[in-house]
Short mmCIF file of C-alpha atoms in Angstrom, two decimals:
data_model
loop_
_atom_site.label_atom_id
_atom_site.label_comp_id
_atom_site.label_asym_id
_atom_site.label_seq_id
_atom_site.Cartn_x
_atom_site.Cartn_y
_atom_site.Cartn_z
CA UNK A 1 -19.66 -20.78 23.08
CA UNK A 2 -17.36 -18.21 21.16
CA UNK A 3 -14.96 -18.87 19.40
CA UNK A 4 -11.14 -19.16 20.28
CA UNK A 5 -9.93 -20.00 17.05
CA UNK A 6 -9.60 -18.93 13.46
CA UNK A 7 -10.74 -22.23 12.84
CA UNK A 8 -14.08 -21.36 15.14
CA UNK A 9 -14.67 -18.53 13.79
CA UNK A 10 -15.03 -19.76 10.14
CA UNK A 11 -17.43 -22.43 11.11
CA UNK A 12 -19.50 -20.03 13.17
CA UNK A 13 -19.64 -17.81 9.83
CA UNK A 14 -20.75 -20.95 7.99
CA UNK A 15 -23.82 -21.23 10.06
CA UNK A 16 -24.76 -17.78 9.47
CA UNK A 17 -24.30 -18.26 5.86
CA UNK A 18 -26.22 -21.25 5.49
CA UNK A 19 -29.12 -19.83 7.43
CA UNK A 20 -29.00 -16.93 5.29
CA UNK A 21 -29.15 -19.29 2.49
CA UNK A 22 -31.64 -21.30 3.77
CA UNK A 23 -33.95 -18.14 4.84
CA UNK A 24 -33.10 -16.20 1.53
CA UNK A 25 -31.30 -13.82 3.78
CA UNK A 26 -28.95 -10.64 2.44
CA UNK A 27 -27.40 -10.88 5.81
CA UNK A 28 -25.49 -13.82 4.40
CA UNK A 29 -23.58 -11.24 1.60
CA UNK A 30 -21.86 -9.67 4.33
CA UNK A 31 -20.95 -12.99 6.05
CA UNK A 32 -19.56 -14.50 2.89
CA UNK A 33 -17.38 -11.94 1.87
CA UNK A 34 -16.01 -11.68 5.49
CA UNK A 35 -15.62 -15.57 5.76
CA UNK A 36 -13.34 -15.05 2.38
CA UNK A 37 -11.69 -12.62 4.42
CA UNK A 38 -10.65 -14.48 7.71
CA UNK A 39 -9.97 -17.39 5.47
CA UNK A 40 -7.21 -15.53 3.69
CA UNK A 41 -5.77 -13.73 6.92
CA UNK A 42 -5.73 -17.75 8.79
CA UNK A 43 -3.99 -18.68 5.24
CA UNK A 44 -1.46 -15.42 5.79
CA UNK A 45 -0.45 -16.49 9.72
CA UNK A 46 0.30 -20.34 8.20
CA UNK A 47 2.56 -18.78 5.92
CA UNK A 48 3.82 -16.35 8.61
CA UNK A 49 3.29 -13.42 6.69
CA UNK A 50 2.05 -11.40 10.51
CA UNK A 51 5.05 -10.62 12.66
CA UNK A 52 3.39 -11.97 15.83
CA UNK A 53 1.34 -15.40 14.53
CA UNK A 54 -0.21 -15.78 17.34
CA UNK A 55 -1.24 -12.64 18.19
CA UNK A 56 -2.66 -11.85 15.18
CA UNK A 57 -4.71 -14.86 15.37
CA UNK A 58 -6.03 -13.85 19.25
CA UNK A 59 -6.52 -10.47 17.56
CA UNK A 60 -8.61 -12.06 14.89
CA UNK A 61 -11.23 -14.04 16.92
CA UNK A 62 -11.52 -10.88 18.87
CA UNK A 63 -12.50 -9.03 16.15
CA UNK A 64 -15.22 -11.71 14.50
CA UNK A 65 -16.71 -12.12 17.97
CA UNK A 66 -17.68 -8.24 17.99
CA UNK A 67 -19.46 -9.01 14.73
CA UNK A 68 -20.91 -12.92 15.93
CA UNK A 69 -21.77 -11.23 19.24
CA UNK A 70 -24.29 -8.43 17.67
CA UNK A 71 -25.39 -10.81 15.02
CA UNK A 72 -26.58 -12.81 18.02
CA UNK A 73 -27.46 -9.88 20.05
CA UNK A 74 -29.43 -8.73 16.96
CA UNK A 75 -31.07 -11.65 16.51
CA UNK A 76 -32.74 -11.86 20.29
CA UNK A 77 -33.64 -8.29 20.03
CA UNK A 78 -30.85 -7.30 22.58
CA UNK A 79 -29.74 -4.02 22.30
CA UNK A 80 -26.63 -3.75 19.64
CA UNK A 81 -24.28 -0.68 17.91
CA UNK A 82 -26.69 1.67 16.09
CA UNK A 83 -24.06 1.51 13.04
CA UNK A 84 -24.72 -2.61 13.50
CA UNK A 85 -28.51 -1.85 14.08
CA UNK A 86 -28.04 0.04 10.94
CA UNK A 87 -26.72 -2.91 8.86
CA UNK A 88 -28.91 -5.73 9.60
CA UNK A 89 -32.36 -3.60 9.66
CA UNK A 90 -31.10 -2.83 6.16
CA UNK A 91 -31.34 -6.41 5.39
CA UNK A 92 -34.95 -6.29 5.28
CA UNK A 93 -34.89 -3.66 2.82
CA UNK A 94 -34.81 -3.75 -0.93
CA UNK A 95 -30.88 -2.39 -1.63
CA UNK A 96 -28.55 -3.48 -4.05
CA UNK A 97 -26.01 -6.36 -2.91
CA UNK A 98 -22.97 -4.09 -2.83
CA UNK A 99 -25.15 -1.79 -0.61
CA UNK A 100 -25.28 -4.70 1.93
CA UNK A 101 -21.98 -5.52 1.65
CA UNK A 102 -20.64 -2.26 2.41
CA UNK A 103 -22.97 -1.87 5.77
CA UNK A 104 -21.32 -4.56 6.93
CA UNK A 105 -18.09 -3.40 5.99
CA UNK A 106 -18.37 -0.10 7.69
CA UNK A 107 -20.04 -1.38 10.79
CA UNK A 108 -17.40 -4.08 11.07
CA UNK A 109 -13.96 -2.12 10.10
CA UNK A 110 -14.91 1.81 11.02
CA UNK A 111 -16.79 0.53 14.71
CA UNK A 112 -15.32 -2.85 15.67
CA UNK A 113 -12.00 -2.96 14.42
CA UNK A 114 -10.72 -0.02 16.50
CA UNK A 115 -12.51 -1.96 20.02
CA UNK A 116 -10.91 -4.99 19.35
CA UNK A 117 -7.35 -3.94 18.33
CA UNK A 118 -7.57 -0.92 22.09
CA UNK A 119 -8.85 -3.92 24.08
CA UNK A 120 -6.29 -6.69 22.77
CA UNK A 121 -3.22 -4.37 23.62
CA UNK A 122 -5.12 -2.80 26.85
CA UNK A 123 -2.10 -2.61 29.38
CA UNK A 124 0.28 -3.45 26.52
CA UNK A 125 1.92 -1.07 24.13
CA UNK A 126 -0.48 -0.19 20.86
CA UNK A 127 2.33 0.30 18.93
CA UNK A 128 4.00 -3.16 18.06
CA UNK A 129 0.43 -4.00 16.79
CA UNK A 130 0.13 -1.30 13.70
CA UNK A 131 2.51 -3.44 11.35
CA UNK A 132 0.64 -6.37 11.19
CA UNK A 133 -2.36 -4.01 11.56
CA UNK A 134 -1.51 -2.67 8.19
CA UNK A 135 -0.55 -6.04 6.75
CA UNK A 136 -4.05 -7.05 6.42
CA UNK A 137 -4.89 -4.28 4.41
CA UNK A 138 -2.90 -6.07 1.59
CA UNK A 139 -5.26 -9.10 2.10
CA UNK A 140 -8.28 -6.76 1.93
CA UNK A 141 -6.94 -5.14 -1.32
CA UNK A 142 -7.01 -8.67 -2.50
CA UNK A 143 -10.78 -9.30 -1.55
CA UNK A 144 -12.42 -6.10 -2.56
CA UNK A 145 -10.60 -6.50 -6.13
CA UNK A 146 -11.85 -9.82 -6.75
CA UNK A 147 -15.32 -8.83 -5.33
CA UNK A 148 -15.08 -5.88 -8.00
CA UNK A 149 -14.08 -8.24 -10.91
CA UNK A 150 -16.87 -10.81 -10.01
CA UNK A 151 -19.60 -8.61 -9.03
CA UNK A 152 -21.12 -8.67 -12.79
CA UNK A 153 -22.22 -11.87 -12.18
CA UNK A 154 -24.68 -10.95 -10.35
CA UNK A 155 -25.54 -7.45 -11.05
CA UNK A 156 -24.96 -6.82 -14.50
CA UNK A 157 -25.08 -3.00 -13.85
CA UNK A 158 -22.92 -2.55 -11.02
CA UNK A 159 -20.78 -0.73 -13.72
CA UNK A 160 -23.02 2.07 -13.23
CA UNK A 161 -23.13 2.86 -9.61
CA UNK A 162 -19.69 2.60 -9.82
CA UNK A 163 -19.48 5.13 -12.60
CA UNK A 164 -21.71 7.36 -10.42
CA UNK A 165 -19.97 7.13 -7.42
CA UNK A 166 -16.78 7.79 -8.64
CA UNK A 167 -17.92 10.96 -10.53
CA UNK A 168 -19.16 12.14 -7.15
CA UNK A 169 -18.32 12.63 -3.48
CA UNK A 170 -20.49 9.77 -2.31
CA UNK A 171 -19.57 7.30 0.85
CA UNK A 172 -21.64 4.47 -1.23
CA UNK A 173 -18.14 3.49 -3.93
CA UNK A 174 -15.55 6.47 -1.94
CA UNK A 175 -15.55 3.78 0.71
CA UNK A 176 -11.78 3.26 1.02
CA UNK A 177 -11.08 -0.13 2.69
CA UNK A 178 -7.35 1.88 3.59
CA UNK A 179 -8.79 4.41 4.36
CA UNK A 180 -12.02 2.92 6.71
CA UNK A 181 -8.97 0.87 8.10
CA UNK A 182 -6.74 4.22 9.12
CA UNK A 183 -9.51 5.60 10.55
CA UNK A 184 -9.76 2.99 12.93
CA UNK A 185 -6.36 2.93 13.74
CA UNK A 186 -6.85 6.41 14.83
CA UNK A 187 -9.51 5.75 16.76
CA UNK A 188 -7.86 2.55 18.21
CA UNK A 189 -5.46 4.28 19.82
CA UNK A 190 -7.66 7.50 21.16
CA UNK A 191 -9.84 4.17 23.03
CA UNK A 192 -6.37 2.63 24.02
CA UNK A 193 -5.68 5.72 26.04
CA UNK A 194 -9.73 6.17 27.28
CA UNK A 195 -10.97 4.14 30.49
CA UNK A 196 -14.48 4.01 31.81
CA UNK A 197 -16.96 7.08 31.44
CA UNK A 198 -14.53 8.91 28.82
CA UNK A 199 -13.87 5.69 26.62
CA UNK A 200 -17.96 4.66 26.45
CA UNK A 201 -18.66 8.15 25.66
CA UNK A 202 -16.08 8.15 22.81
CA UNK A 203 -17.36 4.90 21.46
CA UNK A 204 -20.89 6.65 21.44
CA UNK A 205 -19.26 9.15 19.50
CA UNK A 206 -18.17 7.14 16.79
CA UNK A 207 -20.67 4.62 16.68
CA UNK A 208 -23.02 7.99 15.73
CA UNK A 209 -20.63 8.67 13.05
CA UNK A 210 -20.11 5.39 11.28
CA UNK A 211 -24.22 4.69 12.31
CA UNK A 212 -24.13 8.33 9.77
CA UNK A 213 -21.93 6.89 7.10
CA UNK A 214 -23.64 3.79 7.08
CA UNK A 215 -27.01 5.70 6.58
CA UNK A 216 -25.14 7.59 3.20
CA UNK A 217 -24.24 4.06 2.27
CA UNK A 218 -28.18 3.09 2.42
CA UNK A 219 -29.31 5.92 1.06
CA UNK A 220 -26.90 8.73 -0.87
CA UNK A 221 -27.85 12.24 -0.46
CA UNK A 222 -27.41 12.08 -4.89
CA UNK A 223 -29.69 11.77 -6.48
CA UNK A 224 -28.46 9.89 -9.47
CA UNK A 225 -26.79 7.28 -7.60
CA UNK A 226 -29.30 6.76 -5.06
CA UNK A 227 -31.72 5.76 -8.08
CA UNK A 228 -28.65 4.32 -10.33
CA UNK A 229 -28.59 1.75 -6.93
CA UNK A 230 -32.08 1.72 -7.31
CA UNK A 231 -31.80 0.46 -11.20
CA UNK A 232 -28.74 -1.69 -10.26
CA UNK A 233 -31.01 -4.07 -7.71
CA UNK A 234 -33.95 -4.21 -10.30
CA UNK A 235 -31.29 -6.43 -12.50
CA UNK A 236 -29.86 -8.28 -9.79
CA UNK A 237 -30.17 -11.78 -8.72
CA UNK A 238 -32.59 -12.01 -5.90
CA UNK A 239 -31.87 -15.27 -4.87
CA UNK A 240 -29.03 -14.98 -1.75
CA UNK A 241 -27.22 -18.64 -2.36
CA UNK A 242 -27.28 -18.10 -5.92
CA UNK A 243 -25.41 -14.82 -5.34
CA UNK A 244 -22.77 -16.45 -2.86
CA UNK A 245 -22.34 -19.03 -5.35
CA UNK A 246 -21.73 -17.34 -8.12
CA UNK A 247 -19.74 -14.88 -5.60
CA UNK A 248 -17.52 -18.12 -5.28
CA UNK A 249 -16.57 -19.25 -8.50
#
């Protein structure tokens, strides 16, 4: 059954992490880091940090079922998202672990974030939404800092993508959780306004274009960061619960 509850929702990330774990899965990277996420957005609607509590929460499970739905989807071979096809094939490939993460990331926040914020307000006003909408990306900040300062502990050269990236254009460290999160705020509201033919065909649209973003996140056109990834992954731990672990601590 899926979820109806934060509460739901973490547990059904729990399986997928412990499978990962079990299976020596990178698929589990992704889950992790967006377990620690739910986690701290159930912990900011306790402390009614959200305007609308309640909402947020029905707003939340909406959004993780997108992702449980083509994780299961994915796994029975049903068709999925190209930019979600994109992120799990990738799995099976040998990337660095902040490569992983960020396919998730992008397939998640630039593709799924936008359906389930136009579908939850479908019939409402979109507008009340974009405060609380926003307030997460305070929560985010908070995540993708501390993944940052612990990310050494399992790839001691992560310090040199990220010096490559950020002395070059490239989607692979330029990925801006504000930014990935404004972007779907945009295109929230163009689906919000869409019905039938004209909304699929503008969710084809951007699941092409985040699919493409996602494909400069597996593979940068640079050549120095695509093989500073390259030397990254050679010197980092291989073994997936060992990098959640240490992820943890």
């Amino acid at each position: 059954m899926r979820p109806t509850t934060i509460r739901e929702v973490l547990d059904a990330l729990d399986r997928i992490i412990a499978t990962a774990i079990a299976n020596g899965d990178p698929v589990g990277l992704f889950a992790y880091i967006y377990r620690r996420t739910t986690d701290q957005v159930q912990r900011a609607i306790a402390r009614r940090a959200f305007e609308d509590g309640p909402r947020m929460e029905r707003f939340d499970v909406a959004f993780a079922n997108l992702y449980l739905d083509a994780y299961e989807n994915w796994q029975r071979g049903t068709p999925i998202a190209r930019c979600w096809g994109l992120a799990f094939e990738s799995t099976r490939s040998p990337l660095a672990i902040i490569q992983h993460i960020l396919l998730g990331m992008n397939a998640h926040i630039n593709y799924d974030l936008a359906i389930a914020a136009s579908q939850l307000m479908k019939d409402k006003p979109l507008l009340p939404l974009k405060h609380d909408f926003e307030k997460v990306n305070e929560i985010l900040a908070e995540i993708v800092d501390e993944l940052q300062d612990r990310m050494s502990r399992v790839s001691p050269l992560f310090f040199l993508a990220d010096w490559l990236g950020n002395d070059k254009d490239e989607a692979i460290i330029n990925f801006s959780m504000s930014n990935a999160r404004a972007f779907s705020w945009e295109l929230a509201c163009e689906l919000w306004r869409l019905n039938g033919s004209a909304y699929e065909q503008r969710l084809e649209q951007a699941d092409q274009w985040v699919h493409q973003l996602g494909s400069w996140v597996a593979r940068p056109p640079a050549w120095a960061l695509r093989n500073g990834l390259r030397l990254t992954q050679t010197f980092e731990r291989r073994n997936v619960g060992d990098v959640i672990e240490a992820l943890r601590r």
